[in-house]
XYZ file of C-alpha atoms in Angstrom:
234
model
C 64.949 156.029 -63.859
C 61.919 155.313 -65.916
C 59.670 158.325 -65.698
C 56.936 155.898 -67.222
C 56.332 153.964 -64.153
C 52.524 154.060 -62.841
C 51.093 156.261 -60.180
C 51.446 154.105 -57.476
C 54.866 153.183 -57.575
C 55.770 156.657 -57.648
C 53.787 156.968 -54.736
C 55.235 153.972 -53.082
C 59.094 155.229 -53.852
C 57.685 158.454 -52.567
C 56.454 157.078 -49.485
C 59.370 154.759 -48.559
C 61.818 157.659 -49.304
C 60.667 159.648 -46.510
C 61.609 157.571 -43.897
C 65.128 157.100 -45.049
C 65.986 160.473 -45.277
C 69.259 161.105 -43.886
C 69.792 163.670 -40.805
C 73.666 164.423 -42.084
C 72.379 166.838 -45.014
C 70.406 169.052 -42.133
C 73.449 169.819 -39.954
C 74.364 172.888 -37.662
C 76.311 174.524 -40.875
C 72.645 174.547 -43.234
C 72.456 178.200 -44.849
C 68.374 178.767 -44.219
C 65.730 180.546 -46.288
C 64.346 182.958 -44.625
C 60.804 182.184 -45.254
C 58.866 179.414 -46.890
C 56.525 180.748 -48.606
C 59.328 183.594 -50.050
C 61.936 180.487 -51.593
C 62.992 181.857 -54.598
C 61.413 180.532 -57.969
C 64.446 178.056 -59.275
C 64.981 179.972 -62.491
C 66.229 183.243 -60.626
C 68.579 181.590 -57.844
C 72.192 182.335 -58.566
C 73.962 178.957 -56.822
C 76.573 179.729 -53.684
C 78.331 176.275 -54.655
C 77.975 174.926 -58.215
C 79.429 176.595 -61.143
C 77.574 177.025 -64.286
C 78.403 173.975 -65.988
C 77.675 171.799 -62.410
C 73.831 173.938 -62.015
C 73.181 172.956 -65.198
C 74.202 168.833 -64.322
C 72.328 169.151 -60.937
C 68.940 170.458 -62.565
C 68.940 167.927 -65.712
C 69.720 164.708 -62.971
C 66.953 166.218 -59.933
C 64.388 166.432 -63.201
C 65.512 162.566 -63.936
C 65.852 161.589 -60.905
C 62.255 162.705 -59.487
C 60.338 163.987 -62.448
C 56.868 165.648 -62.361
C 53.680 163.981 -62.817
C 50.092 163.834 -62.143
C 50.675 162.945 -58.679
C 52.673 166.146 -57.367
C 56.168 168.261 -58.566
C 59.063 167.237 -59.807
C 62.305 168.025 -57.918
C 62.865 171.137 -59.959
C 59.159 172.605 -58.648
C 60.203 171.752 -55.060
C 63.623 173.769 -55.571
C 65.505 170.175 -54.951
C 69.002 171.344 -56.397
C 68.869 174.859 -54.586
C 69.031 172.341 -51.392
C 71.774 170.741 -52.906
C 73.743 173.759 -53.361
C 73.059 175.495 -49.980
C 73.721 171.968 -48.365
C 77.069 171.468 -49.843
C 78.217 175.065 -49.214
C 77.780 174.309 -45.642
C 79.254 171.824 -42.865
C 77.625 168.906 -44.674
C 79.218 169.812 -48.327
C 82.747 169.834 -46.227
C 81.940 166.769 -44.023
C 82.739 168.755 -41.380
C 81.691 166.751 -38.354
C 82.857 163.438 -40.414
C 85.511 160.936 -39.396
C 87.668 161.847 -42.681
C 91.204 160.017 -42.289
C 92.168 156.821 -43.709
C 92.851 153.500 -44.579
C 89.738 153.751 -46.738
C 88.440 150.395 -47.955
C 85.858 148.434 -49.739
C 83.489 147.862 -46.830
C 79.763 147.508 -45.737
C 78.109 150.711 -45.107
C 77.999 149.446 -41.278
C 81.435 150.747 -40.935
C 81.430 154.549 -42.274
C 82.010 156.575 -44.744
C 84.594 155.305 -46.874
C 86.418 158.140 -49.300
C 89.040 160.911 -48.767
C 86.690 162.909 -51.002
C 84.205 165.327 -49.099
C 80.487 165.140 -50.523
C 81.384 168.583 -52.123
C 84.416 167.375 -53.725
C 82.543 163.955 -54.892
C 79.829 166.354 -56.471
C 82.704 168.352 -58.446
C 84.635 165.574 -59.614
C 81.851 163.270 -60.474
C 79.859 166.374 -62.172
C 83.327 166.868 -64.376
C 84.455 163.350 -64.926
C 80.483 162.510 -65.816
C 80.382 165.489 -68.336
C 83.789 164.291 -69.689
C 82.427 160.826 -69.971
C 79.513 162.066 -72.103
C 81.026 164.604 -74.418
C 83.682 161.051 -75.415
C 80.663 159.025 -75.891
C 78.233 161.049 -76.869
C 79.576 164.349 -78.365
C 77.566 166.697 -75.705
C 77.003 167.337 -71.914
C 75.060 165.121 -69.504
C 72.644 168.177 -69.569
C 72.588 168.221 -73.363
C 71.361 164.317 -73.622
C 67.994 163.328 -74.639
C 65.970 162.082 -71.379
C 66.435 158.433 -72.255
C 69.956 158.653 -72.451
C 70.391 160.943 -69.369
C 68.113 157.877 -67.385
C 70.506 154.851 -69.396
C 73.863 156.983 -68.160
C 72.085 157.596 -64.295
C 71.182 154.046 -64.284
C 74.795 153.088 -65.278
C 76.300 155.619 -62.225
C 74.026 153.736 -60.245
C 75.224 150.360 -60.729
C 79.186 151.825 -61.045
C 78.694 150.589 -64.858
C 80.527 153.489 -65.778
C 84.592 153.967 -64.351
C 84.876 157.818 -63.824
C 88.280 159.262 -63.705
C 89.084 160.663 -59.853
C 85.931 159.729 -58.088
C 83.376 156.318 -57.439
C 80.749 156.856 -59.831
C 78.554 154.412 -57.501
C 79.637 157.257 -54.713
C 78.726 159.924 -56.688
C 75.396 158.758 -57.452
C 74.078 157.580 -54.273
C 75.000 161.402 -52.643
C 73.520 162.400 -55.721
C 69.946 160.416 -55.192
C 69.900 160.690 -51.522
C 70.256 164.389 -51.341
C 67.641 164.939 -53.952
C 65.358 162.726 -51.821
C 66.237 165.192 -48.894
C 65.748 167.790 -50.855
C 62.209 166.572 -51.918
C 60.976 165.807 -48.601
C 63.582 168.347 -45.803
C 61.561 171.317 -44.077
C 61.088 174.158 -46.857
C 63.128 176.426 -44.293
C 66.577 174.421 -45.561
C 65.219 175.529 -49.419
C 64.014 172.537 -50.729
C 59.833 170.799 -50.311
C 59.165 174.083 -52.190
C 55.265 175.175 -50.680
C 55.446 171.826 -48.601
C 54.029 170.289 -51.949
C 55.994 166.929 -51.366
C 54.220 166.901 -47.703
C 50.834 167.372 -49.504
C 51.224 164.313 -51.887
C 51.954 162.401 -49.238
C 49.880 163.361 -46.625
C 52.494 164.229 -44.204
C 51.191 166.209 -41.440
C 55.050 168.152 -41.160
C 55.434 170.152 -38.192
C 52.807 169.841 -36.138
C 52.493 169.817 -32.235
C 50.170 166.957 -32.002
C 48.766 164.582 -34.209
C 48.093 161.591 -31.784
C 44.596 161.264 -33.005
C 45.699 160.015 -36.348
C 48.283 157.939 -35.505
C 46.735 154.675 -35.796
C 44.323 155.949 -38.621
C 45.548 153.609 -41.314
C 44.803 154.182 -45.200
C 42.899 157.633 -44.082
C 44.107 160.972 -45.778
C 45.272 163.184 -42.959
C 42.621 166.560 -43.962
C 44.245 169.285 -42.278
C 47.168 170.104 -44.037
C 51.149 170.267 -43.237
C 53.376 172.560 -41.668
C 56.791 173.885 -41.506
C 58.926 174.626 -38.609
C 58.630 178.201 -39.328
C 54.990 178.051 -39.030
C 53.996 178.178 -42.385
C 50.805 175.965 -43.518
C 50.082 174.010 -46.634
């Protein structure tokens, strides 16, 4: 949560978050951008899902969470919470394909998903019950805290430090981190890797047909540039 950790472990977290990226955000139900290069600048989207008081929790976290530096954008340049909010709109924010009856239980994350909650209604009721948590200790907002204490309070969700009232905090928090890291790193065509920027810190190649020839190029920049599914190039 420290956003004054060096260059390369940014890079490394950066790097290692790729591969983890979960398919369940990218379902059948995604609402799509049309285009790229056409995602709309952050500051003139009009969210489908969050309300006013949740857009403004989901861009203060996403800005914690991954924050800008000299290595490449911040989640807010790559349009990270307008994934969010398309993403829980659709079939993933209802857990529609999702193995949702109980007994739910205390269990290793081997054996499923374990909440009555959808993600969409573990995003509204942490969002509140965070916000509620902060105006009691702190007189304002999450999105009204200085930086350090927005990182302290994240860092507390994290660990399930803090008991929120209807909802896991720790639950909360990881859907909150992992879809951000989706949102950093997904296809621009599903809103978020705004201008494949996240791709060109990395050196992911993206959509390409073939890239054999690199493969087993280790510790060499990849020079040509990535791709998105709908063809366009970085």
């Amino acid at each position: 949560m420290d956003s004054n950790h060096t260059d390369d472990s940014r890079r490394r977290f950066m790097k290692g978050a790729m591969w983890v990226i979960s398919a369940s955000a990218l379902g059948s139900g995604v609402m799509l951008s049309a285009n790229a290069s056409t995602a709309p600048e952050l500051s003139q989207y009009k969210p489908v899902f969050f309300n006013e008081a949740e857009w403004h929790f989901v861009l203060a976290a996403c800005d914690r969470l991954i924050p800008a530096d000299d290595n490449g954008p911040g989640a807010l340049q790559a349009n990270v919470p307008l994934f969010i909010d398309r993403q829980l709109q659709g079939d993933f924010g209802q857990a529609k394909d999702w193995y949702m009856k109980g007994p739910f239980l205390e269990a290793p994350a081997e054996l499923g998903y374990q909440s009555p909650l959808t993600p969409a209604q573990t995003y509204q009721k942490g969002i509140a019950a965070t916000d509620a948590y902060c105006q009691k200790t702190f007189g304002k907002v999450f999105a009204d805290l200085s930086a350090e204490q927005q990182d302290a309070l994240l860092t507390q969700l994290q660990s399930g430090q803090v008991a929120l009232t209807g909802v896991s905090a720790k639950h909360f928090f990881d859907f909150l981190l992992q879809n951000t890291k989706e949102g950093y790193f997904a296809d621009p065509i599903h809103g978020g890797n705004k201008d494949m920027a996240a791709w060109k810190m990395i050196g992911f190649p993206g959509a390409r047909a073939s890239y054999l020839e690199w493969v087993d190029l280790h510790n060499v920049p990849y020079p040509m540039g990535p791709v998105s599914i709908n063809g366009d190039r970085g």
